[in-house]
Amino acid sequence: MPKRTDVKKIMVIGSGPIIIGQAAEFDYSGTQACLALKELGYEVVLVNSNPATIMTDKEVADKVYIEPLTLDFVSQVLRKERPDAILPTLGGQQGLNMAKELSDSGILDEMKIKLLGTDLKAINEAEDREQFRQLMRDLKQPVPKSVIANTVDQAVAFASKHGYPVIVRPAFTMGGTGGGIADNEAQLREIADNGLYLSPVTQVLIEQSIAGYKEIEFEVMRDAADNAMVVCNMENFDPVGIHTGDSIVFAPIQTLSDDEVQMLRDAALKIIRALKIEGGCNVQLALDPNSMNYYVIEVNPRVSRSSALASKATGYPIARVAAKIAVGLNLDEIMNPVTGTTYAEFEPALDYVVCKIPRWPFDKFTKADRTLGTQMKATGEAMAIDRNIEGSILKAVRSLDIDLTDMDDPELANLSDEELDCGIVKAQDDRLFYLYEAIKRGYSIEKLAEMTKIHIFFLDKLLHIYEIAEALREGINDVDLLRIAKRNGFSDENIAKLWNQTADEVRDLRVKNDIIPVYKMVDTCAGEFESETPYFYSTYELENESVKTDQESVLVLGSGPIRIGQGVEFDYATVHSVEAIKKAGYESIIMNNNPETVSTDSSISDKLYFEPLTVEEVMNVIDLEKPKGVVVQFGGQTAINLAEPLAKRGVKILGTSVADLNRAEDRDEFDKVIKKLGIPQPTGGIASTVAEAIKCADEIGYPIVVRPSYVLGGRAMEIVNKRADMENYMRNAVKVSNDHPVLIDQYLTGKECEVDAISDGKDVLIPGIMEHIERAGVHSGDSMAVYPAQTLSQKVKDQIIKYTKELSLELGCIGLMNIQFIVHNEEVYVIEVNPRASRTVPFLSKVTGISMAQVATNIILGQSLAKQGYKSGLAPESKLIHVKAPVFSFSKLNDVDSLLGPEMKSTGEVMGSDVTLSKALYKSFEAAKLHVPDHGKILFTVKDGDKAETDALAKRFWDLGYQILATEGTAKALEKAGVPVTTVGKLGEEDSLLKQMMD
Amino acid sequence: MVVNTISNEKESEDDGARIRSAAISHDIPLFTSLDTVEAILQVLESQSFTTQSL
């Protein structure tokens, strides 16, 4: 079928803010979809609330609306734009839910707007458990015995009949929120109760547990002519029982016989045909390791996290093809852009192994429950490619950017066998390292397979890694062993550790013996056809497929897996930098390892190296490509941290010099700079004994901020108000010594502001000043920010501009820099300088119209601000008011305190823009899904210091007609202030208290 | 809606955390900074009329 001509204008719905379970993969798929539709000549209107995405760039669609993804706002855009159709299947669950809501509201019928791609009936059939089970029965596809329960008693009755353990899966919740495995009635009652509450249709599926089965995924595609094909199959290292988003995953399937693969492939294709999917679809299956019995676990009738992974694992652009199918093209009519010679119906073949490891937020949330189960907890993922499993898993570990760079976690050596067993049986995020430790202690892989149900094949690979490590330990400088180790993914650093040498010594030996990596192409067809994709991975084999071109090149380092504090914003800046490099006439080369994002789409840069971001791996690419230089300022802290070691090895760092980066990042060096410039900053000191700390605090004057380097029981940072509290805190909450000093700073109350500056060494452009809603003390990433600043006086603004200029020039900034200020009594103090692109670059770029990362890249490549048409100083401010609001994923994680403080906790952001501040604020709350009802009850529980301020706030709520509830202490204060208040119980009564609230 | 800023008063700290976690698990809008509450009030006030007895 040729493309549809009855449709001219198409609206694409994005996935909104990044939360656990719905992340950057939808920026990638949405961007691909918009570009594919534009390529076919359609007019594309995009709606998304997330400013930190490439898909919301003006260039991606004809019209871009950054508006809340709610019925009201999307309807308004529909009425204004009057599109002929909506494409909802590329914006994750949020996109689908939005389409359902629009359809239910009747607006689509009223305006005769069509839904493209898979129709809603099929989507419901895949997502509604009962309809799905019925379909599977009709298709004779086995599903685990299960019952749909609307009450806890129904759930318990099923389990009593069919036995424990059972899995609880709430209907229509994201990332499996609220699900779990119950081994007994008490657990079942607790999980089912919570699941029923969280499900918007008060429905949970109680399912016979198939935990321990092999978990297999198929990414399949189908068009309207019923052509269907498999893009990629994948096997989870972790058997059924752990959410696939929290599982280590390999592609292709590793432990199944051909018969088994074909059986499951047939099942997946049968299902996608029966559902009449038009586009991409993900089918999850469970296979009994001891028989040919299998079960269908789940079907996602849309592109998903797994499809992004499958796209990057195979090179096959699933979202791009899905968008084309949605407008009527068939698989045998769509060219595979990777080969340029085959059609999209050609199934990719892999001649390598891909490994994905999730990235969890437990380094930030140290007290969180780290147990893995049916509820996804990871914020991001890293992917690695090599010719064997050992290589791909070791590279993936290095790509995670955690404390460990290999399998051997020295801290686990202190565990007792019982503790070790516990960590192996009850999977946490770090089980991989527990397994390695067990192998070190001589556990047999048979025993480990029995304990974990992980296939012995995978465990044997871990054993192989251990055997190589042990052989290395015995064979120092043995070149043959070195070659074997490199072929199996060992890093120079890992080998150096085993040999008691430095990584450079290992490297020298390696290079001397010509053990250097070659780069293989990811071409979707295992070399069967000619292919031009510039997408490479390293391996220690013979034939190099990556040829250095004659064009001068620039290497850009990406930011690796998404984590709290280093989100998709840095991928945004990376992609923009690459655009500018291409425009400037250089060959652009990206190194990154995040399969979810736009930067690792092989069509973005001239060359893509999918590699860990380590000194060794970056140097290997540099040795081959000999770029003009390396850009590190857009890839967050991951890339910045590589600047110094790369410079030491003679690599040219483009932009701000390494010495200047250090002057901004080192506390002492920075103190000197700021003193020299005479810029005010909060006074501070360092103490290494309790007495010193108290003396220091007394000298500074309270309140102060204390930042210990070693925490016993308190929070990492604390604001302390008086001497008695300080003594108590120092004695009980922290450990202080010469090795673990405590930083003490004056705590200034006041407005917090933030600027991103672009400097060419002569002129300094300040695109905008952002004013935070929350006062100092809340991490800037968790604060709401307003642009343009609303309450700053001209004097304060002038000071900010002056200090920004002085700091940028003094610190030799070439490119981007981020500075945070506190305004205290009309006086501006500098609290932090980051000599790199910051989290606010996408937001500010969008609201000011200045493509900051591109302007900065042009400067880095030698084009001054003046040449680019920019003047020094603050850019003209916009008429609209824009609010950036943080979005959190607390409901996905247990035992994480949601109280905002100096440590960042948010996972994503939204933006609201309008003509007045209150309208913009309203939109940002709506976009963040913090819908505040216009009447009802408000429960106040505030600390003593906040009580006076609370009186006034509560009074205003009461004036608006809200009922005020408060816990005892707060209620007393409110009563005293004359605010009508109902006192509610405190400890142990939170359930009844909440019931009261929900009535 | 829940407004909760309890942090460092030892005996009430657990309470604060429990109320916060209950609010989150029941999807009740939760605010832990009075500045955010002020912003919410600004929105609500701009959307509503004032009713006052004489």
Coordinates of C-alpha atoms in Angstrom, one line a residue, chain A residues 245-455:
Chain A
G245 CA 13.7 -3.5 33.0
D246 CA 15.6 -4.6 36.0
S247 CA 17.2 -7.6 34.4
I248 CA 20.5 -8.1 32.7
V249 CA 19.5 -8.9 29.1
F250 CA 21.4 -10.5 26.2
A251 CA 20.6 -10.4 22.5
P252 CA 20.3 -12.6 20.7
I253 CA 18.9 -15.6 22.7
Q254 CA 21.8 -17.6 24.2
T255 CA 20.6 -20.8 25.9
L256 CA 17.7 -22.0 23.7
S257 CA 17.8 -24.8 21.1
D258 CA 16.7 -23.9 17.6
D259 CA 13.5 -25.8 18.1
E260 CA 12.7 -23.7 21.2
V261 CA 13.5 -20.4 19.4
Q262 CA 11.3 -21.3 16.5
M263 CA 8.4 -22.4 18.7
L264 CA 8.5 -19.1 20.6
R265 CA 9.0 -17.1 17.4
D266 CA 5.9 -18.7 15.9
A267 CA 4.0 -17.8 19.1
A268 CA 5.1 -14.2 18.9
L269 CA 4.2 -13.8 15.3
K270 CA 0.8 -15.5 15.8
I271 CA 0.0 -13.1 18.6
I272 CA 1.0 -9.9 16.7
R273 CA -1.1 -11.1 13.8
A274 CA -4.1 -11.9 16.0
L275 CA -3.9 -8.5 17.6
K276 CA -3.7 -6.9 14.2
I277 CA -0.8 -4.7 15.4
E278 CA 0.2 -2.1 12.8
G279 CA 3.7 -1.2 13.9
G280 CA 6.0 -2.5 16.6
C281 CA 5.1 -4.8 19.5
N282 CA 6.9 -6.5 22.3
V283 CA 6.1 -10.1 23.4
Q284 CA 7.4 -11.5 26.6
L285 CA 7.5 -15.3 27.1
A286 CA 8.5 -17.7 29.8
L287 CA 10.1 -21.0 28.9
D288 CA 10.3 -23.9 31.3
P289 CA 14.1 -24.8 31.5
N290 CA 13.2 -28.5 31.7
S291 CA 10.6 -28.9 29.0
M292 CA 9.1 -27.4 25.9
N293 CA 6.4 -25.8 28.0
Y294 CA 6.1 -22.1 27.7
Y295 CA 3.8 -19.3 28.7
V296 CA 3.0 -15.9 27.3
I297 CA 3.7 -13.3 30.0
E298 CA 2.9 -10.0 28.5
V299 CA 2.4 -8.1 25.2
N300 CA 3.1 -4.4 24.8
P301 CA 1.2 -3.2 21.7
R302 CA 3.6 -0.2 21.1
V303 CA 7.2 0.7 21.0
S304 CA 8.8 0.3 24.4
R305 CA 12.1 0.4 26.3
S306 CA 12.8 -3.1 24.9
S307 CA 12.3 -1.9 21.4
A308 CA 14.8 0.9 21.9
L309 CA 17.2 -1.6 23.1
A310 CA 16.4 -3.9 20.2
S311 CA 16.9 -1.0 17.8
K312 CA 20.4 -0.3 19.2
A313 CA 21.2 -4.0 19.5
T314 CA 20.5 -4.7 15.8
G315 CA 20.8 -1.3 14.1
Y316 CA 17.1 -1.7 12.9
P317 CA 15.2 1.6 13.4
I318 CA 11.9 0.2 14.9
A319 CA 10.2 3.5 15.7
R320 CA 11.0 4.9 12.2
V321 CA 9.6 1.9 10.5
A322 CA 6.6 1.7 12.9
A323 CA 5.7 5.3 12.0
K324 CA 5.8 4.5 8.3
I325 CA 3.6 1.5 8.8
A326 CA 1.1 3.7 10.7
V327 CA 0.6 5.8 7.6
G328 CA -0.1 2.8 5.4
L329 CA 3.3 1.7 4.1
N330 CA 4.2 -2.0 4.2
L331 CA 7.3 -3.7 5.3
D332 CA 8.2 -4.7 1.8
E333 CA 8.0 -1.0 0.7
I334 CA 10.1 0.6 3.4
M335 CA 13.9 0.7 2.7
N336 CA 16.1 -0.3 5.6
P337 CA 18.1 2.9 6.0
V338 CA 21.0 1.0 7.5
T339 CA 21.9 -1.1 4.5
G340 CA 20.1 1.1 2.0
T341 CA 19.9 -2.0 -0.2
T342 CA 17.4 -4.2 1.7
Y343 CA 13.8 -3.7 2.7
A344 CA 12.5 -3.4 6.2
E345 CA 11.0 -6.8 6.0
F346 CA 14.4 -8.4 6.1
E347 CA 15.0 -9.8 9.6
P348 CA 18.2 -8.5 11.2
A349 CA 21.0 -11.0 11.9
L350 CA 23.6 -10.6 14.7
D351 CA 27.2 -11.8 14.6
Y352 CA 27.9 -10.4 18.0
V353 CA 26.5 -10.5 21.6
V354 CA 24.8 -7.5 23.2
C355 CA 24.5 -7.1 26.9
K356 CA 22.3 -4.6 28.7
I357 CA 22.7 -3.9 32.4
P358 CA 20.3 -1.6 34.2
R359 CA 21.5 1.4 36.1
W360 CA 19.9 1.7 39.5
P361 CA 19.5 4.8 41.7
F362 CA 20.7 3.2 45.0
D363 CA 24.0 5.1 45.0
K364 CA 21.8 8.2 45.6
F365 CA 19.1 6.5 47.6
T366 CA 21.2 4.6 50.0
K367 CA 18.4 3.6 52.3
A368 CA 16.0 2.4 49.6
D369 CA 14.8 -1.1 49.4
R370 CA 17.2 -2.6 46.8
T371 CA 15.3 -5.9 46.3
L372 CA 14.4 -6.6 42.7
G373 CA 11.0 -8.0 41.8
T374 CA 8.1 -7.3 39.4
Q375 CA 8.4 -3.5 40.1
M376 CA 11.0 -1.8 38.0
K377 CA 13.5 0.4 39.9
A378 CA 16.2 1.2 37.4
T379 CA 16.5 4.8 36.1
G380 CA 18.6 3.9 33.1
E381 CA 20.7 1.3 31.4
A382 CA 24.0 0.7 29.7
M383 CA 24.6 -1.5 26.7
A384 CA 27.8 -3.1 25.4
I385 CA 28.6 -5.1 22.3
D386 CA 31.3 -7.7 21.7
R387 CA 31.9 -11.0 20.0
N388 CA 31.3 -13.0 23.1
I389 CA 29.3 -12.9 26.3
E390 CA 32.3 -12.4 28.5
G391 CA 33.3 -9.3 26.6
S392 CA 29.9 -7.8 26.4
I393 CA 29.1 -8.2 30.1
L394 CA 32.5 -6.9 31.2
K395 CA 32.1 -3.9 29.0
A396 CA 28.6 -3.3 30.2
V397 CA 29.8 -3.3 33.8
R398 CA 32.4 -0.7 32.9
S399 CA 29.8 1.4 31.1
L400 CA 27.6 1.7 34.3
D401 CA 29.9 4.4 35.7
I402 CA 29.7 2.9 39.2
D403 CA 32.5 2.4 41.7
L404 CA 33.3 -1.0 40.2
T405 CA 35.1 -1.4 36.9
D406 CA 35.1 -5.2 36.9
M407 CA 33.4 -8.2 38.5
D408 CA 35.4 -8.2 41.6
D409 CA 33.8 -6.2 44.4
P410 CA 36.4 -6.1 47.3
E411 CA 33.7 -5.1 49.8
L412 CA 31.9 -8.4 49.3
A413 CA 35.0 -10.3 50.6
N414 CA 34.0 -9.3 54.1
L415 CA 30.6 -11.0 53.9
S416 CA 29.9 -14.3 55.8
D417 CA 28.7 -17.2 53.6
E418 CA 25.2 -16.7 55.0
E419 CA 25.1 -13.1 54.0
L420 CA 26.5 -14.0 50.6
D421 CA 23.9 -16.7 50.1
C422 CA 21.2 -14.3 51.0
G423 CA 22.4 -11.8 48.4
I424 CA 22.4 -14.5 45.8
V425 CA 18.9 -15.9 46.5
K426 CA 17.2 -12.6 47.2
A427 CA 18.2 -10.6 44.2
Q428 CA 19.3 -7.1 44.6
D429 CA 20.8 -4.8 42.0
D430 CA 24.3 -6.1 42.9
R431 CA 23.6 -9.8 42.5
L432 CA 26.0 -10.1 39.6
F433 CA 28.9 -9.2 41.9
Y434 CA 27.6 -11.6 44.6
L435 CA 27.6 -14.4 42.1
Y436 CA 31.2 -13.6 41.2
E437 CA 32.2 -13.5 44.8
A438 CA 30.6 -16.9 45.3
I439 CA 32.6 -18.3 42.4
K440 CA 35.7 -16.9 43.9
R441 CA 34.9 -18.7 47.1
G442 CA 34.6 -22.0 45.2
Y443 CA 30.8 -22.4 45.0
S444 CA 30.0 -24.7 42.1
I445 CA 28.0 -23.2 39.3
E446 CA 25.6 -26.1 39.6
K447 CA 24.9 -25.0 43.2
L448 CA 24.5 -21.4 42.1
A449 CA 22.1 -22.4 39.3
E450 CA 20.0 -24.2 41.8
M451 CA 20.0 -21.3 44.2
T452 CA 19.1 -18.7 41.5
K453 CA 17.6 -20.6 38.6
I454 CA 20.0 -18.6 36.4
H455 CA 21.0 -20.8 33.5

